[in-house]
Coordinates of C-alpha atoms in Angstrom, one line a residue:
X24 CA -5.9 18.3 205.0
X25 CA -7.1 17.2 208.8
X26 CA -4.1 16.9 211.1
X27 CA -3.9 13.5 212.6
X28 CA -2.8 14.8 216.2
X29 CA -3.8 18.6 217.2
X30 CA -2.9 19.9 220.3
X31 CA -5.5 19.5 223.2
X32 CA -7.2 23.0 223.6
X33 CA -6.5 23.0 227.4
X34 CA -2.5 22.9 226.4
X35 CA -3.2 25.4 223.6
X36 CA -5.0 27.7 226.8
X37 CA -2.1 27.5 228.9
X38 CA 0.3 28.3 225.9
X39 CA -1.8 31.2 225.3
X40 CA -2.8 32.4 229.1
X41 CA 0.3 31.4 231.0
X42 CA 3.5 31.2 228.8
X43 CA 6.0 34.5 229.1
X44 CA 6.7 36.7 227.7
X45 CA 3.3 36.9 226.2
X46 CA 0.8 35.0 228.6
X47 CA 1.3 35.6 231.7
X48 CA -0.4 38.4 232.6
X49 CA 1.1 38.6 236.7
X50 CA 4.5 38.6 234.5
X51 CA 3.0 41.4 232.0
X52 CA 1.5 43.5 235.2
X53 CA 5.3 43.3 236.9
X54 CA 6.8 44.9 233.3
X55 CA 4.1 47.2 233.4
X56 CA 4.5 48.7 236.7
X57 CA 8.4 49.1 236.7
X58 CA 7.6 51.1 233.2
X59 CA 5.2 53.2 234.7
X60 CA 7.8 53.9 237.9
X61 CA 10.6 55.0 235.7
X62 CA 7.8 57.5 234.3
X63 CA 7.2 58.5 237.4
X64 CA 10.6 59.3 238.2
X65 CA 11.5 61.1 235.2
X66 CA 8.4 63.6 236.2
X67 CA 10.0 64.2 239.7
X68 CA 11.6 67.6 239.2
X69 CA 8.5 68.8 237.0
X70 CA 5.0 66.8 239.3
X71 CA 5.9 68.2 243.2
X72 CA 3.6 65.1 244.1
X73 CA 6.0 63.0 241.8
X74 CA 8.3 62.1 244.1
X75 CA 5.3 60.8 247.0
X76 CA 3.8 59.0 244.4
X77 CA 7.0 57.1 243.5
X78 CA 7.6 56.5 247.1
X79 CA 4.0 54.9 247.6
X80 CA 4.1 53.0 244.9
X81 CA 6.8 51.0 245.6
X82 CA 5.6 50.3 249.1
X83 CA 2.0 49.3 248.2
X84 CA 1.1 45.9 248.4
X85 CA 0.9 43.7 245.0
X86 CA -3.2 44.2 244.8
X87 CA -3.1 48.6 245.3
X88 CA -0.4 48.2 242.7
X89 CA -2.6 46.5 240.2
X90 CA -5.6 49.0 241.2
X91 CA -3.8 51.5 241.1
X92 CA -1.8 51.5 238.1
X93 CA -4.2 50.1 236.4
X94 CA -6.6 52.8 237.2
X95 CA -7.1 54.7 234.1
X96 CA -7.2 58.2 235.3
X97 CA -3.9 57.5 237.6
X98 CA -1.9 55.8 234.2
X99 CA -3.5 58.4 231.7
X100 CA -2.2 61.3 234.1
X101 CA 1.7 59.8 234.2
X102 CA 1.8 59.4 230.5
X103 CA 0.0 62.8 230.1
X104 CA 2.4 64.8 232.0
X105 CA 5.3 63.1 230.3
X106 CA 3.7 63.8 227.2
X107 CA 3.3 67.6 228.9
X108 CA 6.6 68.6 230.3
X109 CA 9.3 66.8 228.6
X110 CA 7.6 66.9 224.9
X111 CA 6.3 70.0 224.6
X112 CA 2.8 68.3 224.1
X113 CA -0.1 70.4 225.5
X114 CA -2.6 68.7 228.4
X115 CA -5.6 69.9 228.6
X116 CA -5.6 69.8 232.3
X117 CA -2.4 70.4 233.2
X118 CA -3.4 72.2 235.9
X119 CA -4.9 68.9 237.4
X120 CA -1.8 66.4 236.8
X121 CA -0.2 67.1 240.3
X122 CA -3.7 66.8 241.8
X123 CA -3.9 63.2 240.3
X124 CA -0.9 62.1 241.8
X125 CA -1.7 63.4 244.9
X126 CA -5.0 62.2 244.6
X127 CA -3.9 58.6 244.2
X128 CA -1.8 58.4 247.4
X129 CA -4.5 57.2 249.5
X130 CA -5.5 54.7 247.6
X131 CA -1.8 53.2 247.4
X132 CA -1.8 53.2 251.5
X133 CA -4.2 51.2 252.7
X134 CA -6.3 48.1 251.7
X135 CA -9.7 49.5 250.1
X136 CA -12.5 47.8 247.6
X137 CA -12.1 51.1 245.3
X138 CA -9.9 52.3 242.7
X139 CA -9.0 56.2 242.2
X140 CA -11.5 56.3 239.2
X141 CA -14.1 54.3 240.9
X142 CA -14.3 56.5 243.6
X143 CA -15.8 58.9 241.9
X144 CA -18.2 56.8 239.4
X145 CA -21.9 56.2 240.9
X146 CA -23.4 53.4 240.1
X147 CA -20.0 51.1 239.6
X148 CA -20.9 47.7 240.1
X149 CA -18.1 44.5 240.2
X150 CA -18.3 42.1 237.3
X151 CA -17.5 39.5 239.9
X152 CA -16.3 38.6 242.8
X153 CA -12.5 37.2 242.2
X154 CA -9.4 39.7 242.2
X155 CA -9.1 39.7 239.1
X156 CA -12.5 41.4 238.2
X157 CA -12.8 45.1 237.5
X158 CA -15.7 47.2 237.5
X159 CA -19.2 48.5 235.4
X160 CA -19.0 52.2 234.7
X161 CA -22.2 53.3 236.5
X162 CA -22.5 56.2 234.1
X163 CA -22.7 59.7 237.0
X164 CA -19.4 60.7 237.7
X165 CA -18.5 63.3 240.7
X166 CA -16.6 65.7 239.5
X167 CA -13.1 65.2 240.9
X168 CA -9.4 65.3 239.3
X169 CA -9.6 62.2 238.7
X170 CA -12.8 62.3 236.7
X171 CA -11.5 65.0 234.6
X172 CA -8.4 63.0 233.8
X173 CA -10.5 60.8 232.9
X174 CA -12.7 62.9 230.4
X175 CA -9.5 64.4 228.9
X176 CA -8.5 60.7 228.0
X177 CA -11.9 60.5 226.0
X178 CA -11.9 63.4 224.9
X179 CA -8.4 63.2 223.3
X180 CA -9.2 60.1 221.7
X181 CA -12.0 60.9 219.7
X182 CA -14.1 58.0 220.0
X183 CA -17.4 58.8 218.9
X184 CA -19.3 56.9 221.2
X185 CA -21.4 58.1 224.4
X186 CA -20.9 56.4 227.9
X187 CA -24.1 55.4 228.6
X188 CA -25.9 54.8 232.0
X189 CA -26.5 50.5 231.9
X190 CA -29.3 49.0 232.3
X191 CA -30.2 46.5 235.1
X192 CA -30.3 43.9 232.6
X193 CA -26.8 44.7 230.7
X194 CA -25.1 44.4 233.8
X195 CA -26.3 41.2 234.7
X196 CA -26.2 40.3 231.4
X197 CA -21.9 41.3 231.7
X198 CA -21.9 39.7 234.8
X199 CA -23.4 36.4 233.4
X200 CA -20.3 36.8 230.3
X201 CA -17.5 36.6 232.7
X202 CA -19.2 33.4 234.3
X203 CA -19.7 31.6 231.0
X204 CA -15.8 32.9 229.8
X205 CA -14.7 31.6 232.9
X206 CA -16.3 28.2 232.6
X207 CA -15.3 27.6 229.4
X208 CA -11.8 28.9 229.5
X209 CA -10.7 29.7 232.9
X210 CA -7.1 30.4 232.8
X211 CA -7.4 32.7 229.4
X212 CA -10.2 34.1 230.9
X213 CA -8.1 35.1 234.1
X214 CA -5.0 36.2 231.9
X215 CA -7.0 38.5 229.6
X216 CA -9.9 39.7 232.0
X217 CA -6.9 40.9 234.4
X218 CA -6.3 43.9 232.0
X219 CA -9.5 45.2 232.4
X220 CA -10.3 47.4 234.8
X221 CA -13.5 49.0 233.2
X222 CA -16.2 48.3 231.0
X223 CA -18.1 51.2 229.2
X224 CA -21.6 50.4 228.0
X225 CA -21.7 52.9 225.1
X226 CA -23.7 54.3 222.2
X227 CA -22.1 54.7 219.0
X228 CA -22.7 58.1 216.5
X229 CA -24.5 57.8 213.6
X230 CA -22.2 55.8 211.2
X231 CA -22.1 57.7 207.8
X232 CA -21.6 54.3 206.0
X233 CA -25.1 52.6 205.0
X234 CA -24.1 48.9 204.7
X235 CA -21.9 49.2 208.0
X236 CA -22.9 47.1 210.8
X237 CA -21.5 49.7 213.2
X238 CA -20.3 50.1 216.6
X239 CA -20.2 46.7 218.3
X240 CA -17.0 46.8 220.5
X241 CA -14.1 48.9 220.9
X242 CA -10.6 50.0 222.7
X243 CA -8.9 53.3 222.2
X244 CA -5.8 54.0 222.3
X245 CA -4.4 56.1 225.4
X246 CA -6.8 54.6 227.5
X247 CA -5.2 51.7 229.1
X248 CA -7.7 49.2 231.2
X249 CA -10.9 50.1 229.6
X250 CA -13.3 48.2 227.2
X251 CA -16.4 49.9 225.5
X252 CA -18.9 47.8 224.3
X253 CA -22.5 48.3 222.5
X254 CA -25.6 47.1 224.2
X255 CA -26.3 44.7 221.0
X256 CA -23.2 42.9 222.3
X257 CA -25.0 42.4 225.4
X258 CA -27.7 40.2 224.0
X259 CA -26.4 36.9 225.0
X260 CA -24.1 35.7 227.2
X261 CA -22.2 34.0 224.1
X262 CA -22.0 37.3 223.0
X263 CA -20.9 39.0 225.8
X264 CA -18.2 36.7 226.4
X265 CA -16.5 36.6 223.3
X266 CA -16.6 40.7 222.9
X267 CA -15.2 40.6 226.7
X268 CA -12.4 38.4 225.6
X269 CA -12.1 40.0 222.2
X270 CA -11.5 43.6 223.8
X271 CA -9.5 41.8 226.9
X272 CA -7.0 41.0 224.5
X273 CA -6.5 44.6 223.2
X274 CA -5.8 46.1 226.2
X275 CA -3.4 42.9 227.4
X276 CA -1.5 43.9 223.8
X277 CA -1.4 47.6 224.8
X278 CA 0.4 46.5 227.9
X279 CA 3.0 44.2 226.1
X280 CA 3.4 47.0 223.9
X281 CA 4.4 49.7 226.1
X282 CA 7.2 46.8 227.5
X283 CA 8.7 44.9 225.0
X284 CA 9.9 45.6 221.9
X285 CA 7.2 45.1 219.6
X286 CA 8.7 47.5 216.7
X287 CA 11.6 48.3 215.2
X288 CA 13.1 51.4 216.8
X289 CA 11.5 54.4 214.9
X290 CA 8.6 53.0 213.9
X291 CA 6.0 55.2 212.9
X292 CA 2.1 55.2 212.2
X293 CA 1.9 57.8 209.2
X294 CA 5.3 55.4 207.5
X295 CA 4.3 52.0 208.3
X296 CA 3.1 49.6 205.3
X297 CA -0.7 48.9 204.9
X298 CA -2.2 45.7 205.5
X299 CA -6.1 45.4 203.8
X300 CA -7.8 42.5 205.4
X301 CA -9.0 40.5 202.7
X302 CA -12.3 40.1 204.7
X303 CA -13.0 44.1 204.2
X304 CA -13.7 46.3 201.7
X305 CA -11.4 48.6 200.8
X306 CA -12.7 51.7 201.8
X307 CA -12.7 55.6 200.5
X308 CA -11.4 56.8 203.8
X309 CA -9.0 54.2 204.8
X310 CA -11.1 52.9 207.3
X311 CA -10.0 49.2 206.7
X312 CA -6.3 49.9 205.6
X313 CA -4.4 48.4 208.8
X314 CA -0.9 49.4 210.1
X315 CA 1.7 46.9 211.2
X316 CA 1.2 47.8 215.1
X317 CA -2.8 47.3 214.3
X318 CA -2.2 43.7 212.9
X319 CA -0.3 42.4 215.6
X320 CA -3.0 42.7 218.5
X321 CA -5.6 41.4 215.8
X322 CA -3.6 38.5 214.9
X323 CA -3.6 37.7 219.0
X324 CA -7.2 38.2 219.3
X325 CA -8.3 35.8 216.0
X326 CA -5.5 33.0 217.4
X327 CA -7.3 33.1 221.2
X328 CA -11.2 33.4 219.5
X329 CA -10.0 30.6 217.1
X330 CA -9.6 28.9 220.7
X331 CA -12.9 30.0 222.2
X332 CA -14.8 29.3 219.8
X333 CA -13.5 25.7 219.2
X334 CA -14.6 25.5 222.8
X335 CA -17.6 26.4 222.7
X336 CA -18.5 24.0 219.8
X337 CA -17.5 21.3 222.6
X338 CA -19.6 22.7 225.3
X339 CA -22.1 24.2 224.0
X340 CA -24.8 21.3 224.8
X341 CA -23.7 21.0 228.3
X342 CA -23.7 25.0 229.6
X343 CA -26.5 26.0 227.2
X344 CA -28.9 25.2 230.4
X345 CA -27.1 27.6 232.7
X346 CA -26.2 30.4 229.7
X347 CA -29.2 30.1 227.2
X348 CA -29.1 29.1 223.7
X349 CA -26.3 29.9 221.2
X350 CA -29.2 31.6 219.3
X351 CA -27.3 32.1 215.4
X352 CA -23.9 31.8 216.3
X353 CA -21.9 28.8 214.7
X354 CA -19.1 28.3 216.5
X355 CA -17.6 25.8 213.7
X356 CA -18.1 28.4 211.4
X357 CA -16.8 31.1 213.3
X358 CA -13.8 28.9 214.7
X359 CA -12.6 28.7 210.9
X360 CA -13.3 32.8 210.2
X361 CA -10.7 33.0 213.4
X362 CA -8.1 30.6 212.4
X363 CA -8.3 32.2 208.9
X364 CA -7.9 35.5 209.8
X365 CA -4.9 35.0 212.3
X366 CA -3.0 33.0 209.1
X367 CA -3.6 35.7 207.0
X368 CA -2.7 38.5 209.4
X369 CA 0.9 36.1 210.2
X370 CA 1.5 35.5 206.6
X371 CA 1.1 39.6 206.0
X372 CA 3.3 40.7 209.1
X373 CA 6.1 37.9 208.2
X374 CA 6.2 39.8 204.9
X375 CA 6.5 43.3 206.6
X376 CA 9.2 41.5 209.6
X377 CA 11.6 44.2 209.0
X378 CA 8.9 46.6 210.7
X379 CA 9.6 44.9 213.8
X380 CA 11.5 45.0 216.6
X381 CA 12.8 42.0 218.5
X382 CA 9.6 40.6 220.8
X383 CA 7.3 41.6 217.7
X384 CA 9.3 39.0 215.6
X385 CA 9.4 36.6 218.3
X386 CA 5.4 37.0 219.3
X387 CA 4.3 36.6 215.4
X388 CA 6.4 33.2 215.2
X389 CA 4.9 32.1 218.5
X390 CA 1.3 32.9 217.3
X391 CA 1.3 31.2 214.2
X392 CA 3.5 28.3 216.1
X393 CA 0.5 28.1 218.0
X394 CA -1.8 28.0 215.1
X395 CA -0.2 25.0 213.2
X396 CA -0.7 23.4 216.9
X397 CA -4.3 23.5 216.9
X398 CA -6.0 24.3 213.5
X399 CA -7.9 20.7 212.4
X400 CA -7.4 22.1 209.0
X401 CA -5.5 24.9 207.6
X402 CA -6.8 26.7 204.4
X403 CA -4.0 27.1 201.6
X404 CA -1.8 29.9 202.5
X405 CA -1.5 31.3 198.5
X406 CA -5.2 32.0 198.0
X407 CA -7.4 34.3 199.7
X408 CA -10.5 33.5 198.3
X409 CA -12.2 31.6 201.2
X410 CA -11.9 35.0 202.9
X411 CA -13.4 36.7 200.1
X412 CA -16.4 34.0 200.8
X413 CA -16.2 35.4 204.2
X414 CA -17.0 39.0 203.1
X415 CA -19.7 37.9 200.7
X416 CA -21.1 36.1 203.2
X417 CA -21.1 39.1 205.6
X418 CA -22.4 41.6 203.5
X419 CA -25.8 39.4 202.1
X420 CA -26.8 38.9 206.0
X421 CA -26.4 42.9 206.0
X422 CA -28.6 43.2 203.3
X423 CA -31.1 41.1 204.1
X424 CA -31.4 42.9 207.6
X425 CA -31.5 45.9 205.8
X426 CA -34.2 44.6 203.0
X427 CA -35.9 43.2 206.1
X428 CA -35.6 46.5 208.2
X429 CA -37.4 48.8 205.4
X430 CA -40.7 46.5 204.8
X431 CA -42.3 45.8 201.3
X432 CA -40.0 47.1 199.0
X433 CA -41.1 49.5 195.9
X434 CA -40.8 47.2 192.4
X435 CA -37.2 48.5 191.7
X436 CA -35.5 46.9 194.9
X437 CA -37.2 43.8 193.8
X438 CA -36.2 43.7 190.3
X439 CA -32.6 44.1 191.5
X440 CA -32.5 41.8 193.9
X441 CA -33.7 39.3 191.3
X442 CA -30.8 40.2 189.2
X443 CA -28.4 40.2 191.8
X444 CA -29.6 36.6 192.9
X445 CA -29.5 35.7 188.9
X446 CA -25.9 36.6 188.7
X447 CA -24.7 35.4 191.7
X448 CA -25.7 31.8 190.8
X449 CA -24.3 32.3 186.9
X450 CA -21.3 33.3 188.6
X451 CA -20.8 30.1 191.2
X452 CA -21.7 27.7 188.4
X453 CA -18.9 29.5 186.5
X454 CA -16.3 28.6 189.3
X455 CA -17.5 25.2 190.4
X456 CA -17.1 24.6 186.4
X457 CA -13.2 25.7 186.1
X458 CA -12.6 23.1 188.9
X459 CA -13.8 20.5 187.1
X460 CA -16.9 20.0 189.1
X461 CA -20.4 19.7 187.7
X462 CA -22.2 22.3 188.6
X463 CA -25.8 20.9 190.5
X464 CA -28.8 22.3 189.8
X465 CA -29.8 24.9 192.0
X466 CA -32.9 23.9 194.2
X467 CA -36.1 25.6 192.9
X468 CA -36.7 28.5 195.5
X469 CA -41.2 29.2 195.0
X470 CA -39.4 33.4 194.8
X471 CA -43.0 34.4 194.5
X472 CA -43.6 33.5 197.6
X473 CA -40.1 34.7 199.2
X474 CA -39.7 38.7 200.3
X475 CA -36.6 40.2 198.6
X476 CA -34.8 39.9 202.1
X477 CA -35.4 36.1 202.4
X478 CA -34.9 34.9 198.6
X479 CA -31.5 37.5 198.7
X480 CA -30.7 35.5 201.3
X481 CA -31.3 32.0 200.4
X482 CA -29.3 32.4 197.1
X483 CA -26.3 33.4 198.8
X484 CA -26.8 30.9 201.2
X485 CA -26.4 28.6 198.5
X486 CA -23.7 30.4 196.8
X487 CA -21.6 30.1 199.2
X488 CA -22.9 26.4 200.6
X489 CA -21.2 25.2 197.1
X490 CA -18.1 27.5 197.0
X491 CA -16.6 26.9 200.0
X492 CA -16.1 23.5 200.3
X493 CA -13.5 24.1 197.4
X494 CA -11.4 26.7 198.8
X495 CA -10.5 25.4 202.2
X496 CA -8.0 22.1 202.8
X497 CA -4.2 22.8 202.5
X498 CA -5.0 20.4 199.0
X499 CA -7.6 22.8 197.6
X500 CA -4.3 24.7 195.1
X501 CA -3.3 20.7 193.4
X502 CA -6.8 20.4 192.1
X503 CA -7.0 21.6 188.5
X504 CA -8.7 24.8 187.6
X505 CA -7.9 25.8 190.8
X506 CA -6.4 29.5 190.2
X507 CA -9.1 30.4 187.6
X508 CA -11.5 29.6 190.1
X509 CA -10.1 31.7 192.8
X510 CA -10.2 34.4 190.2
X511 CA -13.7 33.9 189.1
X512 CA -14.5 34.2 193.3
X513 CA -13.1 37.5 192.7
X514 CA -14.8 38.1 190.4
X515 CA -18.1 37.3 192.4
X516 CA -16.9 39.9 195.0
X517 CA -16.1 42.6 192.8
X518 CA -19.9 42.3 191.6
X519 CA -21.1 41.9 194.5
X520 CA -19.5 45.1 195.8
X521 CA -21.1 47.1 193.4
X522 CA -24.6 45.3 194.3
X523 CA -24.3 46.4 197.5
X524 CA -23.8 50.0 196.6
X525 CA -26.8 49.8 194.0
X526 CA -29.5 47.9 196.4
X527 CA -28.6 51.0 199.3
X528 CA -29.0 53.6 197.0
X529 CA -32.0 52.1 195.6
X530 CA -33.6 52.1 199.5
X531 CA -32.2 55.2 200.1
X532 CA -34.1 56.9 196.9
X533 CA -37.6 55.3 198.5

C-alpha cells in the first residue's frame, strides 16, 4: 500500500546524521574519547608512557583528539595493551606498546596535517579537503612502531585481503565518491565519513566458492577507523560512494558499540542466536549465518542506503553531468532491496530483544521508526518471498557473467541451461496460477540465436518481471492463493540452488 504522506528525505537525513544518541557523530566522537581515556588510565601502572599520554590527551585541542584517537595504530595499541596486561591476552608486540604511546605525544602537542599512522605511510593522499576527510593508504610504509601496530592489527584479524598500492585513477576516482556523497547527502555524508580515517585499496584471496561474487568491501573488527575496499568498487563514482557510505557506517557502529549499551551484559559471539538473511544461501561453513551484534550495524547500513539510494533516483539526471552515468545500477530497485532488508533484519532482532542491552533496544525501535517514516511502500512483514526474488535475481546475473566469462560453451552447459530456463518458467506459471492470475504467455525468445549467458538471462529476467509485482504491497497476504504462492517461490529457489551448483560443476569439468 503507498503511504499518502512519507517523510521528506532531507528530515529522514538529519534524523539519521544528527539525532543522539545515534547520529551525531561530534556526540559519538565525545563518548568515544572519554572511553578511550579511562583505558588509558587503567594502563597507567603497567604503560610508563600511560600516564603522559593521558595528560596530553586531555589537553589537545578538539581536532588532535579526533586524529589522534582515531588514528588506528594509537586506538589498536590502548585496547591491545589492555587486552595484554590486565587479560592475560598475548600481543604480539608487546614490546612496542609503550613506544606507541610515546610515539603519539607529539602529535597530541601541536597543530600538524598528519596523523601518527600517516606519518609513516608514503604515498597518503587526503580524500578532500574538509576536516572531516581522512586519508588514502599510499601502500609503502616506513617501518616505525606505529607501522607495526598497525600490521599486528591486520594481522590479528585475518582478513584475507592485500593492501595494495592505488592507482592514480582509484584515487581520483575516491576522491570523486566523497564529492558525489557529499552532494547528494551532505549531512549523512559528514556524520558517517567522520569515522573514517583510512581507506585501504585492497586485493581479495582467491575465494574458494565458485558462484561468489567476492571481495567487494569490507571492515574488520579491531581495527577502528579503517575501510577496505576492492578496485571493482572503484569503477564509478556511484559506486564508490555508496561502498564509502556503506563501510562509513560500520565503523560509526563500532564506535556506538564500544559506548553504549548495545547488548545485554554477557553477551557472547559463540552463544548468540543465528540470523540467516533470507537474501543468502545458507552456506556449508556458516559464512551467511549472522550473530545478533552482526545484524544491528547491517540493519543501520540498509535503513541509510534505503536513503541514498532513494536520492539518487531523484538526482540522478541532474549530477550525472558532473559524476558520469549510473551505468546498471537502478536505484528504484536497489532502494526496495534496502528498505527490505532493514525490515527483515528489525523484525529478526525484535524477536531476539532479550539479546540486548538497553541502547540496542532503543537503536532497533528507532531504525525501523525511521523506516515506517519513509518507505513509499512496505512489503508484507509475514512473507519473505520477495527476498527470495532478490536472491534468484542475484545469483542468474552471476551466472550469466560466469556463462559469459568462459566463451562458447561445450553442448552440455547448453542443454542445462535450456532446462534450467524450461523449469524456471513451469515454475512462475505455477505461482502466478495459485494467485489466481492468468499466467501470460511468455514472449518467444529466437534461443537459437541467444548464447547460453544471454537466454539464461532473459528468462529470469522475465521470471522475476512477473513474480514480483505480487509479493510486494503491505496487501499482497489478503489476496487468495497467496501463501501457496509464497511456497511455490520457494520452491523456485530451492531448484534454482541446485542449478546453480550443477551449471558450476558442469564449467568446472570443461
Amino acid at each position: 500500500m503507498q503511504k499518502d504522506n512519507p517523510v521528506s528525505l532531507e528530515d529522514i537525513e538529519g534524523t539519521l546524521a544528527e539525532s543522539r544518541p545515534f547520529g551525531d557523530c561530534d556526540y559519538i566522537h565525545r563518548c568515544t574519547w572519554r572511553h578511550l581515556e579511562r583505558r588509558i588510565e587503567m594502563l597507567k601502572e603497567q604503560v610508563p608512557s600511560a600516564g603522559a599520554l593521558l595528560d596530553a590527551v586531555r589537553g589537545a585541542s578538539l581536532e588532535r583528539r579526533y586524529r589522534v584517537l582515531g588514528d588506528a595504530a594509537v586506538r589498536g595499541a590502548v585496547h591491545g595493551a589492555l587486552a595484554h596486561y590486565k587479560l592475560d591476552i598475548e600481543h604480539p608486540r608487546a614490546d612496542d606498546l609503550d613506544a606507541v604511546f610515546r610515539d603519539a605525544l607529539p602529535f597530541l602537542a601541536v597543530q600538524r596535517g598528519d596523523t601518527p599512522f600517516g606519518a609513516a605511510d608514503r604515498g597518503a593522499r587526503r580524500l578532500g579537503e574538509a576536516h572531516h576527510h581522512g586519508w588514502i593508504h599510499g601502500g609503502k610504509l616506513e617501518d616505525t612502531s606505529m607501522t607495526r601496530s598497525f600490521t599486528a592489527l591486520w594481522e590479528s584479524a585475518r582478513t584475507d585481503v592485500v593492501p595494495k598500492e592505488p592507482t592514480e585513477r582509484e584515487q581520483l576516482a575516491l576522491r570523486d565518491g566523497v564529492r558525489l556523497l557529499e552532494a547528494l547527502l551532505p549531512r549523512l555524508a559528514r556524520s558517517a565519513l567522520a569515522h573514517t580515517h583510512w581507506v585501504v585499496v585492497a586485493d581479495a584471496l582467491q575465494s574458494s566458492v565458485p558462484w561468489s561474487a567476492g571481495f567487494s568491501s569490507m571492515t574488520a573488527p579491531g581495527i577502528f577507523g579503517v575501510i577496505c575496499l576492492s578496485p571493482r568498487t572503484l569503477k564509478t563514482a556511484w559506486s564508490v560512494a555508496e561502498y564509502l557510505l556503506h563501510e562509513s557506517l560500520h565503523l560509526k557502529f563500532m564506535d556506538i558499540e564500544q559506548t553504549h549499551s548495545m547488548l545485554r551484559p554477557g553477551y557472547r559471539v559463540d552463544s548468540s542466536p543465528i540470523i540467516r538473511p533470507a537474501w543468502h544461501r545458507i552456506e556449508p561453513d556458516g559464512l551467511h549465518d549472522w550473530r545478533v551484534h552482526r545484524c544491528l550495524t547491517v540493519m543501520h547500513v540498509y535503513t541509510a542506503l534505503a536513503l541514498f539510494f532513494r536520492a539518487v533516483e531523484q538526482r540522478a539526471a541532474e549530477l550525472e553531468g558532473a559524476f558520469g552515468p549510473l551505468g546498471g545500477l537502478d536505484p528504484v530497485l536497489e532502494a526496495r532491496r534496502s528498505f527490505d532488508r532493514a525490515r527483515f533484519l528489525g523484525r529478526e532482532l525484535e524477536r531476539h530483544e532479550g539479546e540486548l542491552g538497553a541502547a540496542g533496544k532503543r537503536f532497533v525501535a528507532w531504525l525501523r521508526q525511521t523506516l515506517d517514516a519513509f518507505d513509499p511502500c512496505p512489503a508484507p512483514e509475514d512473507s519473505d518471498a520477495h527476498l527470495l526474488l532478490d536472491l534468484y535475481d542475484r545469483e542468474a546475473a552471476s551466472l550469466r557473467n560466469e556463462l559469459a566469462a568462459r566463451g562458447a560453451p561445450p553442448p552440455s552447459v547448453a542443454r542445462l541451461v535450456d532446462a534450467i530456463t524450461v523449469r524456471d518458467v513451469a515454475k512462475a506459471r505455477e505461482v502466478l496460477a495459485a494467485l489466481g492470475e492468468e499466467p501470460p504467455v511468455r514472449p518467444r525468445v529466437p534461443e537459437e540465436n541467444l548464447p547460453p549467458a544471454a537466454r539464461l538471462w532473459a528468462t529470469r529476467a522475465w521470471v522475476t518481471a512477473q513474480l514480483r509485482p505480487a509479493f510486494t504491497g503491505a496487501g499482497a497476504p489478503a489476496r487468495a492463493g497467496w501463501g501457496k504462492a509464497a511456497a511455490l517461490v520457494r520452491e523456485l529457489l530451492d531448484g534454482s540452488g541446485g542449478d546453480v551448483r550443477a551449471l558450476f560443476a558442469a564449467l568446472a569439468a570443461r
